[in-house]
Coordinates of N, CA and C in Angstrom, one line a residue:
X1 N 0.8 -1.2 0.0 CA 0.0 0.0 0.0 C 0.9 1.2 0.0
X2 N 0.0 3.0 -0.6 CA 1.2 3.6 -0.7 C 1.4 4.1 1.0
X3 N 3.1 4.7 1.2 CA 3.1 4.7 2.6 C 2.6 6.3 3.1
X4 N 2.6 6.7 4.5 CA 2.9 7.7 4.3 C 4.0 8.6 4.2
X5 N 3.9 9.5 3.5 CA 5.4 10.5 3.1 C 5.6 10.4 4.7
X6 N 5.3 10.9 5.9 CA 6.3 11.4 6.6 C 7.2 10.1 7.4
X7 N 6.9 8.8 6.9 CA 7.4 7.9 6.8 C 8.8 7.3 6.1
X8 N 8.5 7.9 4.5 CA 9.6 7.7 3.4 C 10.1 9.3 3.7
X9 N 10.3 10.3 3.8 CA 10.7 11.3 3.7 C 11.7 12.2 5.4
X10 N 13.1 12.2 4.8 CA 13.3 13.4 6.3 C 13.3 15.1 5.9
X11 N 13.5 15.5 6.7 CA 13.1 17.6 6.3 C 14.6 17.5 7.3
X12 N 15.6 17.9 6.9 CA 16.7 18.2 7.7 C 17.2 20.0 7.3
X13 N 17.3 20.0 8.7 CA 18.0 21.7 8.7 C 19.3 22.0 8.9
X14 N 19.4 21.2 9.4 CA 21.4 21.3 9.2 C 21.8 22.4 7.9
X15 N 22.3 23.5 8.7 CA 22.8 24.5 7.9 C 24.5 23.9 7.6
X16 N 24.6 23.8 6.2 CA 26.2 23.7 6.0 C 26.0 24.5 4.3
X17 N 27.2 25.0 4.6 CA 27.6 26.0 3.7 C 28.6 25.2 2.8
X18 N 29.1 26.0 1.6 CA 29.7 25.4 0.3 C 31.0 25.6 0.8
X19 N 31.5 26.5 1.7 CA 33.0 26.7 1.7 C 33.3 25.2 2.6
X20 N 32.7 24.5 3.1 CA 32.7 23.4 3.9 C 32.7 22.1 3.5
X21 N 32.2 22.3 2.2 CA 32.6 21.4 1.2 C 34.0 20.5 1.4
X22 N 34.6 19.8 0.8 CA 35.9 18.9 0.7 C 35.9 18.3 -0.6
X23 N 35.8 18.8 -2.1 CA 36.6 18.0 -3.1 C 36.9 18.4 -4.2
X24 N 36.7 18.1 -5.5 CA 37.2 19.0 -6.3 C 37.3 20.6 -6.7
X25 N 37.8 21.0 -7.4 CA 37.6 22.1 -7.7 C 37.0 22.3 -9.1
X26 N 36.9 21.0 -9.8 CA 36.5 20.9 -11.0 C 34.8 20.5 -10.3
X27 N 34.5 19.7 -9.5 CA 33.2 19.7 -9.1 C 32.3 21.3 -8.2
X28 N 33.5 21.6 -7.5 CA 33.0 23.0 -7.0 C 32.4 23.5 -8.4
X29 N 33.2 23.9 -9.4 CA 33.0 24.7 -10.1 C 31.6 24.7 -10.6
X30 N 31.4 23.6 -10.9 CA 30.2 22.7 -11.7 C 28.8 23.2 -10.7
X31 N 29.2 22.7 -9.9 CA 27.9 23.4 -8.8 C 27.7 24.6 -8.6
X32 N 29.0 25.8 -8.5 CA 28.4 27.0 -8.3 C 27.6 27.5 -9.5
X33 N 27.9 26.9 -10.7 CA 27.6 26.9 -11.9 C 26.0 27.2 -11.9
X34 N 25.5 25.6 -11.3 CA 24.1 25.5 -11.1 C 23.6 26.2 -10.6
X35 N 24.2 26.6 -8.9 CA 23.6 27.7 -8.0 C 23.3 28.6 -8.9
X36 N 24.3 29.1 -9.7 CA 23.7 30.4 -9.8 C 22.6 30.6 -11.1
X37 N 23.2 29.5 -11.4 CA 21.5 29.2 -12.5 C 20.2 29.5 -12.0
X38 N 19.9 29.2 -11.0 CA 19.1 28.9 -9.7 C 18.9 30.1 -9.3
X39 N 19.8 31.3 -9.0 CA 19.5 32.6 -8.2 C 19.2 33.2 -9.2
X40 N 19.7 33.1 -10.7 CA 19.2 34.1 -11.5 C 18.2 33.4 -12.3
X41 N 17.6 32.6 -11.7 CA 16.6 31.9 -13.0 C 15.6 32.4 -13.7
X42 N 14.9 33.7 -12.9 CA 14.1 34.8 -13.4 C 14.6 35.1 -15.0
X43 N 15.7 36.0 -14.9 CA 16.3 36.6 -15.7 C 16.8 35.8 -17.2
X44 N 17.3 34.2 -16.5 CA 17.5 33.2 -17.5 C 16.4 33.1 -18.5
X45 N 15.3 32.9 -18.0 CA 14.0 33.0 -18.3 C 13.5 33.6 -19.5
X46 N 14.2 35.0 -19.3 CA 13.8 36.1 -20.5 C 14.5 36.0 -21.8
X47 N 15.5 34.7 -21.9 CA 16.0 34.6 -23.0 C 15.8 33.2 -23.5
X48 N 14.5 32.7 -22.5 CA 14.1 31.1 -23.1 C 15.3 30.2 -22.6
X49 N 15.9 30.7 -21.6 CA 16.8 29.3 -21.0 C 16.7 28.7 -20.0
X50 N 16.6 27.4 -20.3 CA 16.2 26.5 -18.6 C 17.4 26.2 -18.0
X51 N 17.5 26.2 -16.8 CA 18.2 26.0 -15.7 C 18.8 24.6 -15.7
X52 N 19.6 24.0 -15.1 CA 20.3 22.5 -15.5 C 19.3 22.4 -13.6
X53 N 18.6 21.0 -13.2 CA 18.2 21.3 -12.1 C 18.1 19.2 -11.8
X54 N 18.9 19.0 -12.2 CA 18.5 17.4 -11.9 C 20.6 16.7 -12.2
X55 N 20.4 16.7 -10.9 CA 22.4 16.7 -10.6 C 22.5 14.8 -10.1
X56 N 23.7 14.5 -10.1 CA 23.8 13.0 -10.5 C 25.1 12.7 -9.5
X57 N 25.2 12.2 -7.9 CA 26.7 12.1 -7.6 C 26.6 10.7 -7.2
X58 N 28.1 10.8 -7.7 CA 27.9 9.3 -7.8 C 30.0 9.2 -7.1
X59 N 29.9 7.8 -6.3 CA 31.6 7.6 -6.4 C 31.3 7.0 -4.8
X60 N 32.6 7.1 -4.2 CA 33.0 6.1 -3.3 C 32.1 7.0 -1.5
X61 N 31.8 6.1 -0.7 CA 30.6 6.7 -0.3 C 31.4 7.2 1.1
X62 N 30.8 8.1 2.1 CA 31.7 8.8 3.0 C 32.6 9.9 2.5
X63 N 32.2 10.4 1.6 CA 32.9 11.5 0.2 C 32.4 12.3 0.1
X64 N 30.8 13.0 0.7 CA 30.4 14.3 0.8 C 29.0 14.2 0.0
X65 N 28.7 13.3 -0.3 CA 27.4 13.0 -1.8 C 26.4 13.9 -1.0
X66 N 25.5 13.4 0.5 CA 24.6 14.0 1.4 C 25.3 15.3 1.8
X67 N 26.3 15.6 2.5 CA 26.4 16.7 2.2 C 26.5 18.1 1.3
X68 N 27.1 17.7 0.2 CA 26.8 18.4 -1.1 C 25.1 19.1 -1.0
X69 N 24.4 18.0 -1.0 CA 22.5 18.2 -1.7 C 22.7 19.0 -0.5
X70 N 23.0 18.9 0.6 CA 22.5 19.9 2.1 C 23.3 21.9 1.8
X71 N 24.1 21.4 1.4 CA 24.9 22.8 1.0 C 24.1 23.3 0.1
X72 N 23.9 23.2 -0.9 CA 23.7 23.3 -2.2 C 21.9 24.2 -1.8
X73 N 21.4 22.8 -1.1 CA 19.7 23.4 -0.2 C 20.3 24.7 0.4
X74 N 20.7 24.8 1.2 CA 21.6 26.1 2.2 C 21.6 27.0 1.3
X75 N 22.4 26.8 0.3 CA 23.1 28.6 0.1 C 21.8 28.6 -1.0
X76 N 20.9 27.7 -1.4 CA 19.7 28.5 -2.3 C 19.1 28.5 -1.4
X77 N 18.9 28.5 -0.3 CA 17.7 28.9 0.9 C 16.5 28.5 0.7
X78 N 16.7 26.5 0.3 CA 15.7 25.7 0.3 C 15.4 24.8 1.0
X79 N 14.2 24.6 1.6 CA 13.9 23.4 2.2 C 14.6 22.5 1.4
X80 N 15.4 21.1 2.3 CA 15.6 19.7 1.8 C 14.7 18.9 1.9
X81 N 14.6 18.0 1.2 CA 13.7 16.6 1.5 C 14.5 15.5 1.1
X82 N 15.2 14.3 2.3 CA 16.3 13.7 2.2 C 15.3 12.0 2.2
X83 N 15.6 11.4 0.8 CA 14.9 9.9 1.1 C 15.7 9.3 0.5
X84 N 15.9 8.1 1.6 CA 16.6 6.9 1.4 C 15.5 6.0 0.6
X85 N 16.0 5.6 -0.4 CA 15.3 5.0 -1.6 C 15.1 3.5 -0.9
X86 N 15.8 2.7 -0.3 CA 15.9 1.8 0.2 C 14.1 1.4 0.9
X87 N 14.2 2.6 1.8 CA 12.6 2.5 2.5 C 11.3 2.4 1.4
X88 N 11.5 3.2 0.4 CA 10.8 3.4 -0.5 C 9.9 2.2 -1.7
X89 N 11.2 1.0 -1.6 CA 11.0 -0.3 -2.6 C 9.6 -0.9 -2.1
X90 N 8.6 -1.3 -3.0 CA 7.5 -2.0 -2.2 C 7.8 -3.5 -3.2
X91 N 6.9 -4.2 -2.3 CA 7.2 -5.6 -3.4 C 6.2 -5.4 -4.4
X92 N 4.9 -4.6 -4.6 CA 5.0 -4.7 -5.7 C 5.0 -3.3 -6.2
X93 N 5.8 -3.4 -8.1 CA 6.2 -2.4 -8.4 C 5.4 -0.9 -8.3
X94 N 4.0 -1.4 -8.6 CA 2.9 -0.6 -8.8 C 3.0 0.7 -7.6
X95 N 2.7 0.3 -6.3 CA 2.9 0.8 -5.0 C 4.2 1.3 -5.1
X96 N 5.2 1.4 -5.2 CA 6.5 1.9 -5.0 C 6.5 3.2 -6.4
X97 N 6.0 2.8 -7.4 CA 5.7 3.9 -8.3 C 4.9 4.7 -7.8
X98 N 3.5 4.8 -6.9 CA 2.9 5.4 -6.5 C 3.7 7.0 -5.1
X99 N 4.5 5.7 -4.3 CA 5.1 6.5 -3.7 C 6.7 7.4 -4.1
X100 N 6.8 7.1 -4.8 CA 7.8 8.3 -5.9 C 7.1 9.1 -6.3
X101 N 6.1 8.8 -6.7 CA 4.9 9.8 -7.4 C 4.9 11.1 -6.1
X102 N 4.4 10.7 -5.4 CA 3.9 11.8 -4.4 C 4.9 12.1 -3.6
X103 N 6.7 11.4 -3.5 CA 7.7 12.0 -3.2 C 8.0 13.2 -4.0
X104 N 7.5 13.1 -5.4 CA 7.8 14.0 -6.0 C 6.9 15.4 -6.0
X105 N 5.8 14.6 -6.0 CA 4.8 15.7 -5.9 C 5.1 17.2 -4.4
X106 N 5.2 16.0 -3.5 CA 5.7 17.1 -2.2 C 6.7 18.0 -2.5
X107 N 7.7 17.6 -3.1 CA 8.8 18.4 -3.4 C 8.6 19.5 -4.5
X108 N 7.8 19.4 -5.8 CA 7.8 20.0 -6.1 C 6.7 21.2 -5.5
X109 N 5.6 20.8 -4.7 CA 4.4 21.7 -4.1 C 5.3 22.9 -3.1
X110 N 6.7 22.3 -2.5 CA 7.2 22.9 -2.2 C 8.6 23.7 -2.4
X111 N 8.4 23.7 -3.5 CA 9.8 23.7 -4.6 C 11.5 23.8 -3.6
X112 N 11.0 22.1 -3.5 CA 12.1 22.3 -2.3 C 13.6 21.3 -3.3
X113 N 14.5 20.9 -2.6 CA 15.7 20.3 -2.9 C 15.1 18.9 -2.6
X114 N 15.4 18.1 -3.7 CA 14.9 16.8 -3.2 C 15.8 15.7 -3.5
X115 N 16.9 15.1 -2.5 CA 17.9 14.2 -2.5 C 17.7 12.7 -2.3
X116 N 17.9 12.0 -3.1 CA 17.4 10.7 -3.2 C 18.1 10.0 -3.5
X117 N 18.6 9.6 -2.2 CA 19.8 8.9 -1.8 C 19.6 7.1 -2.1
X118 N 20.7 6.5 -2.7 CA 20.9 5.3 -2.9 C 19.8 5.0 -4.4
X119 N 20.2 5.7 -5.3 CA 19.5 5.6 -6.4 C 19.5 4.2 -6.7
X120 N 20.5 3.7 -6.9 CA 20.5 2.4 -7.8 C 19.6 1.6 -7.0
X121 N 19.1 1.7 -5.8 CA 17.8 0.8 -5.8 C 16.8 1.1 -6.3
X122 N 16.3 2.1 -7.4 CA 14.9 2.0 -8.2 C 15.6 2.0 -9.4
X123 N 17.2 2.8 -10.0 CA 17.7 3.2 -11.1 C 18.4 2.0 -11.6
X124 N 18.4 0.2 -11.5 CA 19.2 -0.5 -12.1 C 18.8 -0.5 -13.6
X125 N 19.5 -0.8 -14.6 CA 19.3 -1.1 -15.5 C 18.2 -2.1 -16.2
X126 N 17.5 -1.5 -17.1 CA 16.6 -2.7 -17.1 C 16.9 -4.1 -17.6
X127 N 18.6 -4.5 -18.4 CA 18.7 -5.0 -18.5 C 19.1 -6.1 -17.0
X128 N 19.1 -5.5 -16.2 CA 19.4 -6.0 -15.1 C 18.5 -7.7 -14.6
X129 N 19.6 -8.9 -14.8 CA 19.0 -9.7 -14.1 C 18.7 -10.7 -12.9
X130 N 18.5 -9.4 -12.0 CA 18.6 -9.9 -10.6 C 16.7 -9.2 -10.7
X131 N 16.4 -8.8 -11.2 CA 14.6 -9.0 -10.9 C 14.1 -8.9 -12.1
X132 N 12.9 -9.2 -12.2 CA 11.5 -9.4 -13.1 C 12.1 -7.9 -14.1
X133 N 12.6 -8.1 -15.2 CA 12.8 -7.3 -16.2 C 11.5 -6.3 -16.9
X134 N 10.4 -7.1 -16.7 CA 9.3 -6.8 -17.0 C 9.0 -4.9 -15.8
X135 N 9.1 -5.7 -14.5 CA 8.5 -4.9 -13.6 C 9.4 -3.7 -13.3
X136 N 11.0 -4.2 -13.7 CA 11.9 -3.0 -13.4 C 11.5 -2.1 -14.5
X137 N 11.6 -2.2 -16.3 CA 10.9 -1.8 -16.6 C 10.5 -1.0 -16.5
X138 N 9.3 -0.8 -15.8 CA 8.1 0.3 -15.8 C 8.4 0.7 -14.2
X139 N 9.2 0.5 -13.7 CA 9.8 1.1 -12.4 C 10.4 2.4 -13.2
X140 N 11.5 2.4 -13.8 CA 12.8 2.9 -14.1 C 11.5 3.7 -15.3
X141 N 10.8 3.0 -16.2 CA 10.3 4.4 -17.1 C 9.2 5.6 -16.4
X142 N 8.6 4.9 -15.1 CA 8.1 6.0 -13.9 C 9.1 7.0 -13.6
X143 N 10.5 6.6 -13.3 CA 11.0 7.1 -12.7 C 11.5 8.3 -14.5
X144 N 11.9 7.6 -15.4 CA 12.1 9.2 -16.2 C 11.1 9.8 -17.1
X145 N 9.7 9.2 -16.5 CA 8.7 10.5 -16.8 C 8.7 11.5 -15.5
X146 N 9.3 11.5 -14.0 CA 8.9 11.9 -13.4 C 10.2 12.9 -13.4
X147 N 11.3 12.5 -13.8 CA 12.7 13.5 -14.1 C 12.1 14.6 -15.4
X148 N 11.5 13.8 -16.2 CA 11.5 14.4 -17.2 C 9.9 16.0 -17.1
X149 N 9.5 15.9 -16.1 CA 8.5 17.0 -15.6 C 8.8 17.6 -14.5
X150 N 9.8 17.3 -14.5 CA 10.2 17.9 -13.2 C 10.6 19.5 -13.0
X151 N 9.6 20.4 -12.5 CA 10.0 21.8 -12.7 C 11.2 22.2 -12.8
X152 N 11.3 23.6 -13.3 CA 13.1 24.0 -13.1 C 13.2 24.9 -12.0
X153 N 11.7 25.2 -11.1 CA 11.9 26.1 -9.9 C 12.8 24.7 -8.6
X154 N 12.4 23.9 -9.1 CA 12.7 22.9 -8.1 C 13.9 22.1 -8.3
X155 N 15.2 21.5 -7.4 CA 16.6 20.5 -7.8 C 16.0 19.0 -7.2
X156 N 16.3 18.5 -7.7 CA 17.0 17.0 -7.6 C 17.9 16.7 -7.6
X157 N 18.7 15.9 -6.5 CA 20.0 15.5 -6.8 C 19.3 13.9 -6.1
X158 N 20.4 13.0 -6.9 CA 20.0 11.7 -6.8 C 21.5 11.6 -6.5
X159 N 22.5 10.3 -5.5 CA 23.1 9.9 -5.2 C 23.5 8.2 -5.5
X160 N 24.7 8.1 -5.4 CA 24.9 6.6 -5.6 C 26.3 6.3 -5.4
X161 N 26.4 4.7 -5.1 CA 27.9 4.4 -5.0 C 28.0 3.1 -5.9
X162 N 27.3 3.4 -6.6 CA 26.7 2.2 -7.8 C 26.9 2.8 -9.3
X163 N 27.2 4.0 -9.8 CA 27.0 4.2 -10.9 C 27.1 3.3 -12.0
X164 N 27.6 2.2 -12.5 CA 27.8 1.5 -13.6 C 26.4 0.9 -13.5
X165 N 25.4 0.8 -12.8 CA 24.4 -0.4 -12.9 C 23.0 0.9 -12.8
X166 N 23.3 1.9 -13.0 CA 22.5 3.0 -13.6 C 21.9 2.8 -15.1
X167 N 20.9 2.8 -15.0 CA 20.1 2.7 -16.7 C 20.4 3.7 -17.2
X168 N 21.0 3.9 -18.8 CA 21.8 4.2 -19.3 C 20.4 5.7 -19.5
X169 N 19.4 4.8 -19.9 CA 18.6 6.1 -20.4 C 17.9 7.6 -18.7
X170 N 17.7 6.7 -18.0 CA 18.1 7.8 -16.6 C 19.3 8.8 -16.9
X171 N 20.6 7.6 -16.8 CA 21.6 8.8 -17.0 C 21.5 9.8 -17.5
X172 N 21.2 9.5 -19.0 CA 20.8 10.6 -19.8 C 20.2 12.1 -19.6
X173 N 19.0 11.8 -18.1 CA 18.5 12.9 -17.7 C 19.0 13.8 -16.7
X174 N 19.9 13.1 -16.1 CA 20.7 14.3 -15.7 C 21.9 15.2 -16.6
X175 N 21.4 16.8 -16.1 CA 22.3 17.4 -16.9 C 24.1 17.9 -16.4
X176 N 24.1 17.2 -15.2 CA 25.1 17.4 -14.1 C 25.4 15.7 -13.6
X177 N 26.7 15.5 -13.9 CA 26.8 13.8 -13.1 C 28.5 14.2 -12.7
X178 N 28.2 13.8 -11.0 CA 29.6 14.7 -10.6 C 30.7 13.0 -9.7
X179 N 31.5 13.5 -9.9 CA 32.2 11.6 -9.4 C 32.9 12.1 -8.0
X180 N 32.9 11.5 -7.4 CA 33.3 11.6 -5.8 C 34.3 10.5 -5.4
X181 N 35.5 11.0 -5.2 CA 36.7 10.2 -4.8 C 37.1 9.6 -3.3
X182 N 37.8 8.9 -3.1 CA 38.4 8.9 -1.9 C 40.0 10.2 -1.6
X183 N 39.5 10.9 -1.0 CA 40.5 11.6 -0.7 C 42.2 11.7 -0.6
X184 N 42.7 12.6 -1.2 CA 44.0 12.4 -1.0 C 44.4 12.8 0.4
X185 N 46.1 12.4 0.6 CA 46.3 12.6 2.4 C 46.5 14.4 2.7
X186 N 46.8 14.8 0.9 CA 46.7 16.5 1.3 C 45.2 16.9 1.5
X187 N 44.5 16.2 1.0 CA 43.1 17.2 1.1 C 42.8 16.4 2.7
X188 N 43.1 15.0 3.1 CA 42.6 14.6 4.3 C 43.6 15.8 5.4
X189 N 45.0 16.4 5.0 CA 45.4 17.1 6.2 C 44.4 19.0 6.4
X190 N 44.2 19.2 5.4 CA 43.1 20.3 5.4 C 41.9 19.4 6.4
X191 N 41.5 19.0 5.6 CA 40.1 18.3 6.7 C 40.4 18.3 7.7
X192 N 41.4 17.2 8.4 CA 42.0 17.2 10.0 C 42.1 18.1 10.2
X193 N 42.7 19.4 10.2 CA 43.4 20.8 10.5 C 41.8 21.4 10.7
X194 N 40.9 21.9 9.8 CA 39.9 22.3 10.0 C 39.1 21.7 11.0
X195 N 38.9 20.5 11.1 CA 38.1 19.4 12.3 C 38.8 20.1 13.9
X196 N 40.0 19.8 13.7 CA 40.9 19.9 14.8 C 41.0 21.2 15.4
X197 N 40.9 22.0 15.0 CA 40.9 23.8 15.0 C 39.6 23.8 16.3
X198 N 38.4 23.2 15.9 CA 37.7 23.7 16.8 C 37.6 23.0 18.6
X199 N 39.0 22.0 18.5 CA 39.3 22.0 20.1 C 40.0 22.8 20.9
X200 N 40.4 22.7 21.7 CA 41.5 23.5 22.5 C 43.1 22.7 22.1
X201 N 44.0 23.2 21.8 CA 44.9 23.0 21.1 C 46.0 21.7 22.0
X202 N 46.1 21.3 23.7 CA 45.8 20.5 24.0 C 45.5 19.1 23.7
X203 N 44.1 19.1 22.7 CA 43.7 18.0 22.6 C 44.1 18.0 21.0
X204 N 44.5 18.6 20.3 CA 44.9 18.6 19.0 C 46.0 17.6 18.2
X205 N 46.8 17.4 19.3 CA 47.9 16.3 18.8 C 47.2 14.8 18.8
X206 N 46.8 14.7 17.5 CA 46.1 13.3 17.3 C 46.8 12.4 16.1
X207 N 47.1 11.6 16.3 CA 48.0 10.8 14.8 C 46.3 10.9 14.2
X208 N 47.2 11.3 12.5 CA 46.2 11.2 11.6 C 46.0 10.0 10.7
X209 N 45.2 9.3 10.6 CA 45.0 8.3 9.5 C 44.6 8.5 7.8
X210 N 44.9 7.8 6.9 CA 44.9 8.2 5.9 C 44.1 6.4 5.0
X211 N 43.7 7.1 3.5 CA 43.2 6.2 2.6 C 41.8 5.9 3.6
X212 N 41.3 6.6 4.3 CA 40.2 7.0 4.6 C 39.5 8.0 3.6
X213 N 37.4 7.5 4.0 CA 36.9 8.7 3.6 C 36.9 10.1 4.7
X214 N 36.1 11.0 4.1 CA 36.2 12.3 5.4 C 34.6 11.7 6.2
X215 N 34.1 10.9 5.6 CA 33.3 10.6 7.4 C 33.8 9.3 7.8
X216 N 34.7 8.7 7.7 CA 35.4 7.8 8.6 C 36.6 8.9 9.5
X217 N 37.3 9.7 8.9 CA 38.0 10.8 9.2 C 37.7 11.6 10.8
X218 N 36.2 11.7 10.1 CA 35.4 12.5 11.4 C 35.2 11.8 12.1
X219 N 34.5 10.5 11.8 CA 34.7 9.6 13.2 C 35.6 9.0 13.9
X220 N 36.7 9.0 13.1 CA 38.1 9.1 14.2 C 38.5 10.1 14.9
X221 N 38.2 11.2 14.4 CA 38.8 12.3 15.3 C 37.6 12.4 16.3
X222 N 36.8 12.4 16.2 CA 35.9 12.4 17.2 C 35.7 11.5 18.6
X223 N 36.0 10.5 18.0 CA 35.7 9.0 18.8 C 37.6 9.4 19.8
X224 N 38.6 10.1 18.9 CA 40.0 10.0 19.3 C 39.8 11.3 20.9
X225 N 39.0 12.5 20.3 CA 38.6 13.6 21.0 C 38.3 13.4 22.0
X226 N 37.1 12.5 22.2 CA 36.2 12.5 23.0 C 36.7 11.2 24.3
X227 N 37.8 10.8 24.1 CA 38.6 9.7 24.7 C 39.6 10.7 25.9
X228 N 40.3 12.2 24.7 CA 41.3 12.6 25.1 C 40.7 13.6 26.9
X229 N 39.6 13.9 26.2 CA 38.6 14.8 27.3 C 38.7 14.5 28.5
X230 N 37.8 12.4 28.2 CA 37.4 12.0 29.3 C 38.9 11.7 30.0
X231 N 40.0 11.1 29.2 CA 41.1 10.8 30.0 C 41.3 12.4 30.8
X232 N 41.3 13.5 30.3 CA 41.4 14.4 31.0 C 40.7 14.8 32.9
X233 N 39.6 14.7 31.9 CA 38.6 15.0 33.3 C 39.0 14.1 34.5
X234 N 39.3 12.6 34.3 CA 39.2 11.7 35.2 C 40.6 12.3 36.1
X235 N 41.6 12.1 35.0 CA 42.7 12.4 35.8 C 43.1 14.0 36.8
X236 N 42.4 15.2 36.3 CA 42.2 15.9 37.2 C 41.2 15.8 38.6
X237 N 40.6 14.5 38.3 CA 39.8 14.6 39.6 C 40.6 13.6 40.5
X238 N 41.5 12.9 40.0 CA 42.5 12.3 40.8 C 43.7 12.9 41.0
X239 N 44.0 13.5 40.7 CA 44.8 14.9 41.1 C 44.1 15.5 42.4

């Protein structure tokens, strides 16, 4: 049966901004690109040009994919709507079309940012033979009539760490498909350095680890932080 949205759907506010970002500069670019598609879209308007508004990230996961779509909502000063595609699967296809349907619809009623994380569970290929070819099908062609109407007041960004098992013709509909790396150890010592800044300098000397992503990163420094405290506190009270 379809579910209810406030079930399939989160509304996160977590303000993060673009300078907070961590990866390329060839990806930065690409997105300010969009933003500003987006701030001036009025104006684009007046010369018959549509806005690029349906973005594609895809690459090694712990890399920024969710935080990107949260920045991106931020600096356009748009509500998010964050769904794990995963919740969304019904067994049968029909029902799960329904509820994309009206994920979409919310989003666009409220011409909000709508990130739809772990694509490749509705986007496999239809050649794909791990289900009913038949039913993926008309999964995957719901899903690009619903790209394909999709306002230009409103973004979509879809996520994945699956890109090769993406149906070729989806791909197609995005006008933005951005790749997400595992970090090098210079960009991981900016990350550390920025992470680290906001303790007291004290707790700062932490060995750094490397060939990590930046949220395994963060939860080492965190999990390292929050060790260094408590060894603190204890031992001043035995003092």
């Amino acid at each position: 049966m379809q579910m209810n949205l406030n079930d399939l759907t989160v509304i996160d506010n977590e303000k993060i901004a673009l300078d907070d970002l961590f990866f390329s500069e060839e990806n930065k670019a690409a997105l300010l690109q969009i933003i500003k598609e987006h701030q001036y879209i009025e104006e684009l308007k007046k010369y018959n040009l549509k806005v690029d508004n349906k973005i594609l990230l895809h690459g090694s996961s712990g890399c920024g994919k969710t935080t990107t779509a949260k920045a991106i909502a931020n600096t356009l000063n748009k509500k998010i709507i964050i769904v794990n595609l995963s919740t969304v699967i019904d067994a049968r296809i029909g029902e799960t079309s329904k509820n994309l349907k009206a994920i979409f619809d919310k989003a666009i009623r409220e011409r909000a940012v709508l990130f739809l994380d772990e694509f490749d569970q509705i986007g496999k290929s239809r050649d794909s033979d791990d289900k009913d070819v038949g039913e993926m099908r008309r999964l995957v062609n719901t899903i690009i009539q619903l790209l394909d109407y999709f306002p230009s007041d409103s973004l979509v960004i879809c996520a994945t760490n699956h890109y090769e098992i993406i149906d070729s013709a989806l791909l197609r509909r995005f006008q933005l498909r951005l790749k997400y790396e595992m970090p090098s150890e210079s960009h991981l010592d900016i990350y550390y350095d920025k992470i680290l800044s906001e303790f007291p300098k004290q707790f700062q000397n932490i060995e750094k680890r490397y060939a990590i992503s930046y949220a395994e990163a963060l939860d080492y420094i965190h999990t390292a932080m929050k060790k260094q405290i408590i060894d603190s506190i204890e031992n001043s009270n035995i003092s």
